[in-house]
Coordinates of C-alpha atoms and ligand atoms in Angstrom, one line a residue:
Chain A
X1 CA -20.8 -23.1 -14.1
X2 CA -19.9 -25.4 -11.4
X3 CA -22.4 -25.5 -8.4
X4 CA -19.5 -24.7 -6.1
X5 CA -18.6 -21.5 -7.9
X6 CA -22.2 -20.4 -8.0
X7 CA -22.5 -21.1 -4.3
X8 CA -19.3 -19.1 -3.6
X9 CA -20.6 -16.1 -5.6
X10 CA -24.0 -16.2 -3.9
X11 CA -22.3 -16.4 -0.5
X12 CA -20.2 -13.3 -1.4
X13 CA -23.2 -11.4 -2.6
X14 CA -25.0 -12.1 0.7
X15 CA -22.2 -10.3 2.6
X16 CA -23.0 -6.9 1.2
X17 CA -26.0 -4.5 1.3
X18 CA -25.5 -4.2 -2.5
X19 CA -24.7 -7.3 -4.5
X20 CA -22.4 -5.3 -6.9
X21 CA -19.9 -5.2 -4.1
X22 CA -19.3 -8.9 -4.7
X23 CA -17.9 -8.1 -8.2
X24 CA -14.2 -8.4 -7.3
X25 CA -14.6 -11.5 -5.1
X26 CA -16.7 -13.1 -7.8
X27 CA -14.3 -12.4 -10.6
X28 CA -11.4 -13.6 -8.4
X29 CA -13.3 -16.9 -7.7
X30 CA -14.1 -17.4 -11.4
X31 CA -10.5 -16.7 -12.4
X32 CA -9.4 -19.4 -9.9
X33 CA -11.7 -21.9 -11.8
X34 CA -11.1 -20.8 -15.4
X35 CA -7.5 -19.6 -15.1
X36 CA -8.5 -16.1 -16.4
X37 CA -11.5 -13.9 -16.9
X38 CA -12.5 -15.6 -20.1
X39 CA -15.7 -14.7 -22.0
X40 CA -17.3 -17.8 -20.6
X41 CA -16.2 -16.9 -17.0
X42 CA -17.7 -13.4 -17.4
X43 CA -20.9 -14.8 -18.9
X44 CA -21.4 -17.1 -15.9
X45 CA -20.5 -14.6 -13.3
X46 CA -22.8 -12.1 -15.0
X47 CA -25.7 -14.5 -14.8
X48 CA -25.1 -15.4 -11.2
X49 CA -24.9 -11.7 -10.2
X50 CA -27.6 -10.4 -12.6
X51 CA -25.3 -7.9 -14.2
X52 CA -24.0 -7.6 -17.8
X53 CA -20.7 -9.2 -19.0
X54 CA -19.7 -5.8 -20.4
X55 CA -19.9 -4.4 -17.0
X56 CA -17.7 -7.1 -15.6
X57 CA -15.3 -6.7 -18.4
X58 CA -14.9 -3.0 -17.8
X59 CA -14.2 -3.8 -14.1
X60 CA -11.8 -6.6 -14.8
X61 CA -9.6 -4.5 -17.2
X62 CA -9.0 -2.0 -14.4
X63 CA -7.3 -4.4 -12.0
X64 CA -3.8 -5.8 -12.4
X65 CA -4.6 -9.2 -10.8
X66 CA -7.5 -10.0 -13.0
X67 CA -6.3 -11.6 -16.2
X68 CA -8.2 -10.6 -19.3
X69 CA -6.0 -12.8 -21.5
X70 CA -5.2 -16.5 -21.0
X71 CA -2.5 -16.8 -18.4
X72 CA -0.3 -19.5 -16.9
X73 CA -1.7 -21.3 -13.9
X74 CA 1.1 -20.2 -11.6
X75 CA 1.5 -16.5 -11.1
X76 CA 4.9 -15.1 -10.4
X77 CA 4.8 -11.3 -9.7
X78 CA 8.2 -9.8 -9.5
X79 CA 8.4 -6.4 -7.9
X80 CA 10.3 -4.0 -10.0
X81 CA 9.4 -0.8 -8.1
X82 CA 11.9 1.5 -6.5
X83 CA 13.2 -0.3 -3.4
X84 CA 13.4 -3.6 -5.1
X85 CA 15.1 -2.1 -8.2
X86 CA 17.7 -0.5 -6.1
X87 CA 18.7 -4.0 -5.0
X88 CA 18.7 -5.7 -8.4
X89 CA 15.0 -6.4 -9.2
X90 CA 15.2 -5.6 -12.9
X91 CA 17.9 -8.2 -13.4
X92 CA 16.0 -10.7 -11.2
X93 CA 12.8 -10.2 -13.3
X94 CA 14.7 -10.9 -16.6
X95 CA 16.3 -13.9 -15.1
X96 CA 13.0 -15.4 -13.9
X97 CA 11.3 -14.5 -17.2
X98 CA 14.1 -16.1 -19.2
X99 CA 14.2 -19.3 -17.1
X100 CA 10.4 -19.7 -17.3
X101 CA 10.7 -19.2 -21.0
X102 CA 7.4 -20.0 -22.8
X103 CA 6.3 -22.7 -20.3
X104 CA 2.5 -22.2 -20.4
X105 CA 2.3 -23.1 -16.6
X106 CA 3.9 -19.8 -15.6
X107 CA 2.6 -16.3 -15.6
X108 CA 5.6 -14.2 -14.9
X109 CA 4.9 -10.5 -14.6
X110 CA 6.8 -7.4 -13.5
X111 CA 4.8 -5.8 -10.7
X112 CA 4.5 -2.5 -8.7
X113 CA 5.5 -2.4 -5.1
X114 CA 4.2 -5.5 -3.4
X115 CA 4.5 -4.1 0.1
X116 CA 7.5 -6.1 1.2
X117 CA 10.4 -3.8 0.5
X118 CA 12.0 -5.1 3.7
X119 CA 12.9 -8.3 1.8
X120 CA 13.7 -6.7 -1.5
X121 CA 14.0 -7.9 -4.2
X122 CA 10.9 -10.0 -3.8
X123 CA 8.5 -12.1 -5.8
X124 CA 5.0 -13.3 -5.0
X125 CA 4.5 -16.9 -6.1
X126 CA 0.7 -17.7 -6.1
X127 CA 0.4 -15.3 -3.3
X128 CA 3.3 -16.5 -1.2
X129 CA 6.0 -13.8 -0.7
X130 CA 9.6 -14.8 -1.0
X131 CA 12.8 -12.7 -0.7
X132 CA 15.4 -11.4 -0.7
X133 CA 16.0 -13.2 -3.9
X134 CA 19.0 -13.3 -6.1
X135 CA 19.3 -14.7 -9.6
X136 CA 20.9 -17.8 -8.0
X137 CA 17.5 -18.6 -6.4
X138 CA 15.7 -18.8 -9.7
X139 CA 16.2 -22.5 -10.6
X140 CA 15.1 -23.6 -7.2
X141 CA 12.1 -21.3 -7.2
X142 CA 10.9 -22.7 -10.6
X143 CA 11.6 -26.2 -9.5
X144 CA 9.6 -25.8 -6.3
X145 CA 6.7 -24.5 -8.3
X146 CA 6.9 -27.3 -10.9
X147 CA 6.9 -29.9 -8.1
X148 CA 4.1 -28.2 -6.3
X149 CA 6.3 -27.9 -3.2
X150 CA 6.3 -24.9 -0.8
X151 CA 8.5 -22.3 -2.6
X152 CA 11.9 -21.4 -1.1
X153 CA 10.7 -22.3 2.5
X154 CA 13.5 -20.4 4.2
X155 CA 12.9 -17.2 2.2
X156 CA 9.2 -16.9 3.0
X157 CA 8.2 -13.6 4.3
X158 CA 5.7 -14.9 6.9
X159 CA 8.5 -16.6 8.8
X160 CA 10.5 -13.4 9.4
X161 CA 10.8 -11.8 12.8
X162 CA 10.2 -8.1 13.1
X163 CA 13.2 -5.9 12.5
X164 CA 12.6 -3.7 15.5
X165 CA 15.0 -4.7 18.3
X166 CA 12.6 -3.3 20.9
X167 CA 9.7 -5.6 19.8
X168 CA 9.8 -8.4 22.3
X169 CA 9.8 -12.0 21.1
Chain I
X1 CA 8.0 2.9 24.0
X2 CA 6.2 0.2 22.0
X3 CA 2.5 0.3 21.7
X4 CA 1.8 -1.5 18.4
X5 CA 4.9 -3.7 18.4
X6 CA 5.0 -4.6 22.1
X7 CA 4.4 -8.3 21.7
X8 CA 4.5 -8.5 17.9
X9 CA 6.7 -11.6 17.6
X10 CA 5.0 -13.5 20.4
X11 CA 4.2 -17.0 19.0
X12 CA 0.4 -17.3 18.5
X13 CA -0.3 -13.6 18.9
X14 CA -2.6 -13.9 15.9
X15 CA -4.9 -16.1 17.9
X16 CA -7.5 -14.8 20.3
X17 CA -6.2 -16.7 23.2
X18 CA -2.7 -15.3 23.1
X19 CA -3.9 -11.8 22.3
X20 CA -6.2 -11.9 25.3
X21 CA -3.5 -13.2 27.5
X22 CA -1.6 -10.0 26.6
X23 CA -4.5 -7.8 27.6
X24 CA -6.3 -7.9 24.3
X25 CA -9.9 -6.9 24.1
X26 CA -9.6 -5.3 27.6
X27 CA -9.8 -1.9 25.8
X28 CA -13.0 -2.9 24.0
X29 CA -14.6 -3.8 27.4
X30 CA -13.5 -0.5 28.8
X31 CA -14.8 1.5 25.9
X32 CA -18.2 -0.3 25.8
X33 CA -18.6 0.6 29.5
X34 CA -18.2 4.3 28.5
X35 CA -20.6 6.5 26.5
X36 CA -19.7 6.7 22.8
X37 CA -19.1 10.5 23.3
X38 CA -16.6 9.7 26.0
X39 CA -14.7 7.3 23.7
X40 CA -14.7 10.0 21.0
X41 CA -13.3 12.5 23.6
X42 CA -10.4 10.2 24.3
X43 CA -9.6 9.9 20.6
X44 CA -9.7 13.7 20.2
X45 CA -7.6 14.2 23.3
X46 CA -5.0 11.7 22.0
X47 CA -4.2 14.0 19.0
X48 CA -3.7 10.9 16.9
X49 CA -3.2 11.9 13.2
X50 CA -4.1 9.5 10.4
X51 CA -1.3 7.1 9.5
X52 CA -2.3 6.5 5.9
X53 CA -0.7 9.5 4.3
X54 CA -2.6 12.7 4.9
X55 CA -2.2 13.0 8.6
X56 CA -5.7 14.3 9.4
X57 CA -6.7 14.2 13.1
X58 CA -8.6 11.0 13.6
X59 CA -10.9 12.1 16.4
X60 CA -11.9 15.1 14.4
X61 CA -12.8 12.9 11.4
X62 CA -15.0 10.7 13.7
X63 CA -16.7 13.8 15.0
X64 CA -17.6 14.9 11.4
X65 CA -20.0 12.0 11.0
X66 CA -23.6 13.0 11.4
X67 CA -25.2 11.9 14.6
X68 CA -28.5 10.0 14.9
X69 CA -29.6 6.6 13.9
X70 CA -28.9 6.6 10.1
X71 CA -26.8 3.7 8.9
X72 CA -23.1 4.6 9.1
X73 CA -20.1 2.7 7.8
X74 CA -16.5 2.3 8.8
X75 CA -13.9 1.3 6.2
X76 CA -10.4 0.3 7.1
X77 CA -7.9 1.2 4.4
X78 CA -5.6 -1.8 4.1
X79 CA -4.7 -1.2 0.5
X80 CA -1.1 -0.3 1.4
X81 CA 0.4 0.3 -2.0
X82 CA 2.4 3.5 -1.7
X83 CA 5.8 2.3 -2.8
X84 CA 8.1 1.7 0.2
X85 CA 5.3 1.1 2.6
X86 CA 4.9 -2.3 4.4
X87 CA 3.9 -1.6 8.0
X88 CA 0.2 -2.5 7.8
X89 CA 1.2 -5.9 6.4
X90 CA 3.3 -6.8 9.5
X91 CA 0.6 -5.5 11.8
X92 CA -2.3 -7.5 10.1
X93 CA -0.2 -10.6 9.8
X94 CA 1.0 -10.8 13.3
X95 CA -1.6 -8.9 15.3
X96 CA -4.9 -9.1 13.5
X97 CA -7.0 -8.9 16.6
X98 CA -5.4 -5.5 17.5
X99 CA -6.9 -4.2 14.3
X100 CA -10.3 -5.8 14.8
X101 CA -10.4 -4.5 18.4
X102 CA -9.6 -1.0 17.1
X103 CA -12.3 -1.2 14.4
X104 CA -14.9 -2.2 16.9
X105 CA -14.0 0.6 19.4
X106 CA -13.9 3.2 16.6
X107 CA -17.3 2.0 15.2
X108 CA -18.8 2.4 18.7
X109 CA -17.5 6.0 18.9
X110 CA -18.7 6.7 15.4
X111 CA -22.1 4.9 15.7
X112 CA -21.2 2.7 12.7
X113 CA -22.9 -0.6 12.3
X114 CA -21.3 -2.0 9.2
X115 CA -17.6 -2.2 8.6
X116 CA -15.1 -3.4 6.0
X117 CA -11.4 -4.0 5.7
X118 CA -10.4 -3.3 2.2
X119 CA -7.1 -5.2 1.8
X120 CA -5.0 -5.2 -1.3
X121 CA -5.4 -8.4 -3.3
X122 CA -1.7 -9.2 -3.2
X123 CA -1.8 -9.7 0.6
X124 CA -3.3 -13.1 0.3
X125 CA -1.7 -14.6 3.4
X126 CA -2.6 -11.5 5.5
X127 CA -6.2 -11.6 4.3
X128 CA -6.5 -15.3 5.2
X129 CA -5.1 -14.5 8.7
X130 CA -7.6 -11.7 9.2
X131 CA -10.4 -13.9 8.1
X132 CA -9.4 -16.6 10.6
X133 CA -9.1 -14.0 13.4
X134 CA -12.5 -12.6 12.5
X135 CA -14.1 -16.0 13.0
X136 CA -12.6 -16.2 16.5
X137 CA -13.6 -12.6 17.3
X138 CA -17.2 -13.4 16.2
X139 CA -17.3 -16.6 18.2
X140 CA -16.3 -14.6 21.3
X141 CA -18.9 -12.0 20.8
X142 CA -16.5 -9.2 20.0
X143 CA -18.0 -8.7 16.5
X144 CA -21.7 -9.2 15.6
X145 CA -25.0 -8.4 17.3
X146 CA -25.1 -6.8 20.7
X147 CA -21.4 -6.9 21.3
X148 CA -20.7 -8.0 24.9
X149 CA -24.2 -7.1 25.9
X150 CA -23.6 -3.4 25.1
X151 CA -26.4 -3.0 22.6
X152 CA -23.8 -2.0 20.0
X153 CA -23.8 -4.2 16.9
X154 CA -21.2 -4.3 14.1
X155 CA -20.7 -6.5 11.0
X156 CA -17.2 -6.8 9.6
X157 CA -16.2 -8.1 6.2
X158 CA -12.6 -8.6 4.9
X159 CA -12.8 -7.4 1.3
X160 CA -9.9 -8.2 -1.1
X161 CA -8.9 -5.8 -3.8
X162 CA -7.4 -6.9 -7.1
X163 CA -4.3 -4.8 -7.7
X164 CA -4.6 -1.1 -8.3
X165 CA -2.7 1.6 -6.4
X166 CA -5.4 4.2 -6.9
X167 CA -7.8 2.1 -4.7
X168 CA -5.8 3.3 -1.8
X169 CA -7.2 6.8 -2.4
X170 CA -10.2 6.8 -0.2
X171 CA -12.9 7.6 -2.8
X172 CA -11.3 5.3 -5.4
X173 CA -11.4 2.7 -2.6
X174 CA -15.1 3.3 -2.0
X175 CA -16.0 2.9 -5.7
X176 CA -13.9 -0.3 -5.8
X177 CA -15.7 -1.6 -2.7
X178 CA -19.0 -0.9 -4.5
X179 CA -17.9 -3.2 -7.3
X180 CA -16.8 -0.6 -9.8
X181 CA -13.5 0.5 -11.4
X182 CA -11.6 2.3 -8.7
X183 CA -11.9 5.9 -10.0
X184 CA -11.6 8.7 -7.5
X185 CA -14.7 10.8 -6.9
X186 CA -15.0 14.5 -6.9
X187 CA -14.8 16.0 -3.3
X188 CA -17.0 17.4 -1.7
X189 CA -19.1 15.5 -0.8
X190 CA -16.6 14.0 1.7
X191 CA -17.0 10.4 2.7
X192 CA -18.1 11.5 6.2
X193 CA -21.3 12.8 4.6
X194 CA -21.6 10.6 1.5
X195 CA -19.3 7.7 1.3
X196 CA -20.0 4.0 0.9
X197 CA -23.4 3.4 -0.7
X198 CA -24.0 7.2 -0.3
X199 CA -24.0 6.8 3.5
X200 CA -21.8 8.5 6.1
X201 CA -18.5 6.7 6.2
X202 CA -15.4 6.8 8.4
X203 CA -12.3 5.8 6.5
X204 CA -9.0 5.2 8.4
X205 CA -5.8 3.4 7.8
X206 CA -4.9 0.1 9.4
X207 CA -2.3 1.6 11.7
X208 CA -4.6 4.5 12.8
X209 CA -7.3 2.0 13.8
X210 CA -4.8 -0.4 15.4
X211 CA -3.7 2.4 17.7
X212 CA -7.1 2.9 19.1
X213 CA -7.0 0.1 21.7
X214 CA -3.7 1.6 23.1
X215 CA -5.3 5.0 23.4
X216 CA -8.2 3.6 25.4
X217 CA -5.8 1.7 27.6
X218 CA -3.5 4.6 28.5
X219 CA -6.0 7.4 27.9
X220 CA -6.0 10.1 25.3
X221 CA -3.9 12.3 27.5
X222 CA -1.4 9.6 28.2
X223 CA -1.0 9.0 24.5
X224 CA -0.7 12.7 23.8
X225 CA 2.4 12.8 26.1
X226 CA 4.3 10.8 23.5
X227 CA 5.8 12.5 20.5
X228 CA 5.9 16.2 19.8
X229 CA 3.3 19.0 20.1
X230 CA 1.7 18.5 16.8
X231 CA 2.8 14.9 16.0
X232 CA 1.6 12.8 18.9
X233 CA 2.4 9.2 19.7
X234 CA 4.4 6.5 18.1
X235 CA 4.6 5.7 14.4
X236 CA 5.5 2.6 12.5
X237 CA 8.2 3.4 10.0
X238 CA 9.1 1.2 7.0
X239 CA 12.7 1.6 6.1
X240 CA 13.9 0.1 2.8
X241 CA 16.4 0.6 0.0
X242 CA 20.2 0.9 0.6
X243 CA 20.2 0.2 4.3
X244 CA 21.7 -2.7 6.2
X245 CA 18.6 -3.6 8.3
X246 CA 15.5 -2.8 6.3
X247 CA 12.3 -3.4 8.1
X248 CA 9.5 -1.9 10.3
X249 CA 10.4 0.1 13.4
X250 CA 8.1 1.7 15.9
X251 CA 9.5 5.1 16.8
X252 CA 8.3 8.0 18.9
X253 CA 7.5 10.8 16.5
X254 CA 10.1 13.5 16.6
X255 CA 13.2 11.3 16.9
X256 CA 16.1 12.5 14.6
X257 CA 15.8 11.0 11.1
X258 CA 19.4 10.0 11.3
X259 CA 18.7 7.7 14.3
X260 CA 16.2 5.8 12.2
X261 CA 18.4 5.5 9.1
X262 CA 21.7 4.9 10.8
X263 CA 20.7 3.7 14.3
X264 CA 17.7 1.4 13.7
X265 CA 18.2 0.5 10.1
X266 CA 22.0 0.1 10.5
X267 CA 23.0 2.7 7.9
X268 CA 24.4 2.1 4.5
X269 CA 27.0 -0.4 3.4
X270 CA 30.7 0.5 3.9
X271 CA 31.9 3.6 2.0
X272 CA 28.5 4.6 0.8
X273 CA 26.6 7.8 1.7
X274 CA 23.0 8.9 1.4
X275 CA 22.3 10.5 -1.9
X276 CA 18.7 11.2 -1.2
X277 CA 15.8 9.7 0.8
X278 CA 12.1 9.7 0.5
X279 CA 10.7 10.4 4.0
X280 CA 7.1 9.3 3.3
X281 CA 6.9 6.8 0.4
X282 CA 7.7 7.4 -3.3
X283 CA 5.1 10.3 -3.4
X284 CA 7.1 12.5 -1.0
X285 CA 9.6 15.0 -2.3
X286 CA 13.2 13.7 -1.8
X287 CA 15.5 15.1 0.9
X288 CA 19.2 14.8 1.0
X289 CA 21.9 13.8 3.6
X290 CA 21.8 17.4 4.9
X291 CA 18.3 16.8 6.1
X292 CA 19.1 13.7 8.2
X293 CA 19.2 15.7 11.5
X294 CA 15.6 16.8 11.1
X295 CA 13.2 15.4 13.7
X296 CA 11.0 12.8 12.0
X297 CA 7.5 14.2 12.5
X298 CA 4.7 15.6 10.4
X299 CA 5.6 19.3 10.7
X300 CA 9.4 19.0 10.4
X301 CA 9.0 17.0 7.2
X302 CA 6.5 19.5 5.9
X303 CA 8.8 22.5 6.8
X304 CA 11.6 20.8 4.9
X305 CA 9.4 20.8 1.8
X306 CA 8.4 17.1 2.0
X307 CA 6.0 15.0 4.0
X308 CA 5.8 12.2 6.5
X309 CA 3.2 10.5 4.3
X310 CA 2.8 6.9 5.2
X311 CA 6.0 6.8 7.2
X312 CA 8.0 4.9 4.5
X313 CA 11.7 5.9 4.3
X314 CA 13.4 4.8 1.1
X315 CA 17.2 5.4 1.2
X316 CA 19.1 5.8 -2.0
X317 CA 22.9 5.7 -1.9
X318 CA 25.4 7.8 -3.8
X319 CA 26.2 5.1 -6.4
X320 CA 22.7 5.4 -7.9
X321 CA 22.1 7.8 -10.8
X322 CA 19.2 10.1 -9.9
X323 CA 17.8 9.6 -13.4
X324 CA 17.2 5.9 -12.6
X325 CA 15.3 6.9 -9.5
X326 CA 13.2 9.5 -11.4
X327 CA 12.3 7.1 -14.1
X328 CA 11.2 4.4 -11.7
X329 CA 9.0 6.8 -9.9
X330 CA 7.5 8.4 -13.0
X331 CA 6.8 5.1 -14.6
X332 CA 4.9 3.9 -11.6
X333 CA 2.5 6.9 -11.5
X334 CA 2.0 6.7 -15.3
X335 CA 1.0 3.1 -14.9
X336 CA -1.3 3.8 -12.0
X337 CA -3.0 6.9 -13.3
X338 CA -6.7 6.1 -13.7
X339 CA -6.8 8.4 -16.7
X340 CA -9.8 10.5 -15.5
X341 CA -8.0 13.9 -15.5
X342 CA -5.9 15.2 -18.4
X343 CA -3.0 16.8 -16.5
X344 CA -2.4 13.5 -14.6
X345 CA -2.9 11.1 -17.5
X346 CA -0.9 13.2 -20.0
X347 CA 1.6 14.7 -17.5
X348 CA 2.7 11.4 -16.1
X349 CA 3.2 9.8 -19.5
X350 CA 4.9 12.9 -20.9
X351 CA 7.3 13.0 -18.0
X352 CA 8.3 9.3 -18.5
X353 CA 9.0 10.1 -22.2
X354 CA 11.0 13.1 -21.3
X355 CA 13.1 11.2 -18.8
X356 CA 13.7 8.5 -21.4
X357 CA 14.9 11.2 -23.9
X358 CA 17.3 12.4 -21.2
X359 CA 18.5 8.8 -20.8
X360 CA 19.1 8.4 -24.5
X361 CA 20.7 11.8 -25.0
X362 CA 18.0 13.3 -27.1
X363 CA 17.1 16.0 -24.5
X364 CA 18.7 19.4 -24.0
X365 CA 19.1 21.2 -20.7
X366 CA 16.2 23.4 -21.8
X367 CA 14.0 20.3 -21.6
X368 CA 14.7 20.2 -17.8
X369 CA 13.1 23.5 -17.6
X370 CA 10.0 22.4 -19.4
X371 CA 9.8 19.2 -17.4
X372 CA 10.0 21.2 -14.1
X373 CA 7.2 23.5 -15.4
X374 CA 5.0 20.5 -16.4
X375 CA 5.3 19.2 -12.8
X376 CA 4.0 22.6 -11.6
X377 CA 1.1 22.4 -13.9
X378 CA 0.0 19.0 -12.6
X379 CA 0.0 20.1 -9.0
X380 CA -3.4 21.1 -7.7
X381 CA -5.1 20.5 -11.1
X382 CA -6.5 17.0 -10.7
X383 CA -9.3 15.2 -9.0
X384 CA -7.1 13.3 -6.6
X385 CA -3.5 13.8 -5.7
X386 CA -2.0 10.9 -7.7
X387 CA -0.7 13.4 -10.3
X388 CA 0.8 15.5 -7.5
X389 CA 2.3 12.3 -6.1
X390 CA 4.5 12.1 -9.2
X391 CA 5.0 15.8 -9.7
X392 CA 6.3 16.5 -6.2
X393 CA 9.1 14.0 -6.0
X394 CA 10.1 14.5 -9.7
X395 CA 10.1 18.3 -9.2
X396 CA 12.2 17.9 -6.1
X397 CA 14.7 15.7 -8.0
X398 CA 15.1 18.2 -10.8
X399 CA 15.5 21.0 -8.2
X400 CA 18.0 19.3 -6.1
X401 CA 20.0 17.3 -8.6
X402 CA 19.8 19.6 -11.6
X403 CA 23.6 19.4 -12.1
X404 CA 23.6 15.7 -12.3
X405 CA 20.8 15.7 -14.9
X406 CA 22.7 18.3 -17.0
X407 CA 25.9 16.4 -16.7
X408 CA 24.1 13.2 -17.9
X409 CA 22.6 15.0 -20.9
X410 CA 26.0 16.4 -21.8
X411 CA 27.8 13.1 -21.4
X412 CA 25.4 11.1 -23.5
X413 CA 25.3 13.7 -26.2
X414 CA 29.1 13.9 -26.3
X415 CA 29.4 10.1 -26.5
X416 CA 27.1 10.1 -29.5
X417 CA 28.2 13.3 -31.1
X418 CA 28.8 12.6 -34.8
X419 CA 32.5 12.4 -35.8
X420 CA 33.6 15.2 -38.1
X421 CA 32.3 14.5 -41.6
X422 CA 29.9 11.8 -40.5
X423 CA 26.2 12.4 -41.0
X424 CA 24.4 13.6 -37.8
X425 CA 22.3 11.2 -35.9
X426 CA 18.7 12.1 -35.7
X427 CA 16.0 10.8 -33.5
X428 CA 16.7 7.8 -31.3
X429 CA 20.2 6.4 -31.0
X430 CA 21.3 4.6 -34.1
Ligands
LIG1 C1 -3.1 8.0 -4.7 C2 -3.4 7.8 -3.2 C3 -3.1 6.5 -2.7 C4 -3.3 6.3 -1.3 N1 -3.1 5.1 -0.8 C5 -3.3 4.8 0.5 C6 -3.1 3.5 1.0 O1 -2.6 2.6 0.3 N2 -3.4 3.3 2.3 C7 -4.0 4.3 3.1 O2 -4.2 4.0 4.3 N3 -4.2 5.5 2.6 C8 -3.9 5.8 1.3 N4 -4.2 7.0 0.9 C9 -4.8 8.0 1.8 C10 -6.3 7.9 1.8 O3 -6.9 8.6 0.7 C11 -6.9 8.4 3.1 O4 -6.4 9.7 3.3 C12 -6.6 7.5 4.3 O5 -7.0 6.2 4.1 C13 -7.3 8.0 5.5 O6 -6.9 7.3 6.7 P1 -6.1 8.0 7.9 O7 -6.7 9.3 8.2 O8 -6.2 7.0 9.0 O9 -4.7 8.1 7.4 C14 -3.9 7.3 -0.5 C15 -4.2 8.6 -1.1 C16 -3.9 8.8 -2.4 C17 -4.2 10.1 -3.0
LIG2 S1 -5.4 12.7 -10.6 FE1 -4.9 10.9 -11.9 S2 -5.4 9.1 -10.7 FE2 -6.4 10.9 -9.7 S3 -8.4 10.9 -10.6 FE3 -7.2 12.2 -11.9 S4 -6.4 10.8 -13.5 FE4 -7.2 9.5 -11.9
LIG3 S1 9.5 -1.9 -4.0 FE1 9.4 -4.0 -4.1 S2 8.1 -4.6 -2.5 FE2 8.2 -2.5 -2.4

């Protein structure tokens, strides 16, 4: 285990009255280093937290964002829940999955409502929300990720103003 | 009247400086100069009902916490994963200090000394923004030991989830925050008595807590003048689906629903009409275009057989097959069921299979009957209400769009009926 990861996990444990509360943050940190919750990652987190790997595995399998199989470095979650699917999300997902093909860098997954139905259909690329997307955006989206550029800068959620006309700017 | 969205797009509002320039943290100073009981009295007078889904009176919930010096916790529910809901996201991202201020005031009224914001793991950017705001709030003495010399102390940690709808349910959330799988707990005991780490715990939604500074500013009575008799105040509404201007709107509770769908959200595209709408996220029974003149408030939605829920309006137009809507909804709950109770685990999976049989033409109209009765058997028979959250909307779709389901069954069966003399198809479509 890298000293940095161990430090991060120890700092997380110190935040809570009970160290077990650091389980999700610790697994998330280990996943960032190892790419997924690999047996080795679980062993090391278990040692740092003084819990068993089996316990960590049972937790990891419960949560959608923790990968219990090897996964691509760049996660692309495509929302296929109700509001997005009303506006073409299923087609969008297929288009992204096809274009990404079997490139091992990508982890393309259909996802439940991501909490951004205002820009449906949407995807979260390594945590950055972009939308509304059409199948025409797909080549650019993948290209931006490959070149490690900000993805679709003018479709990023954080830049959008509030829809409410009464909310003063 | 805007309380939460008043300055929401002001550049830099997420920083302490700009928030303070807009009067931020004045309510905290005011509250700390009062007795905790007096702050609680303002919350009770405001009539504020929880904005996370159940609509329980916030002041009353605070008053349920035991008094005395035992360690108490406050947990902010920022899991926001009810499909259609995205209001907490905009609040946290643009006005994180409003939430922090609300949490500190509520913790003072409740006597809580440790607090957590449980934010869904997908909200990476919003969690980073909250963490940055928290650093500023701590530096200014708004969070930490002996806040502004009041003697009240509060620690606050932003805790990131990892993707599971059920962690929005308050006891599933607590287990998740304790580092376990997010399985709901049997109630009672309620979190007010035995919550996080077995200690008394106040759990409220982001919007509920973010409303607290406004209540202290204008007074509980002033707040109670807004809205209707039983639904006080303003509410953030997330509108999505087939509307021209999807987004978050702050409305006074009790405005006609039509004004939200057609006025604020711009209505549907040319030539389209409302087929159905979910008034409170995908767990709420659907309403139709005939219900659009109902006032949008807790009781009117309940009287109409649905619920205001999280305030997420999903609009579905008349070009959409109801079967598609039902399948999406059922699949979601089947995926998110934690599996602890049989009626929920089996009922959600079975409903998906049944809807798929309708889709492929293997079902008969009798199966609709069975499906409706399965929904009734789920309701009220589980540990948490996730099972109900599927059964209620699916039940409402079968009840309100039965003709369409039957027509679909007939059409698909007719299309695949064996020609005279040909062997009959069995099982799945050949
Ligand atoms: C399956 C399920 C999911 C829920 N998801 C959320 C959620 O994402 N956010 C939330 O605030 N409340 C959610 N709730 C409601 C919480 O259990 C709880 O009632 C709420 O956090 C209390 O806060 P409030 O009184 O301020 O609304 C959910 C409930 C259930 C049964
Ligand atoms: S109702 Fe469903 S989600 Fe809730 S505890 Fe039971 S199995 Fe789990
Ligand atoms: S349905 Fe896609 S973000 Fe909500």
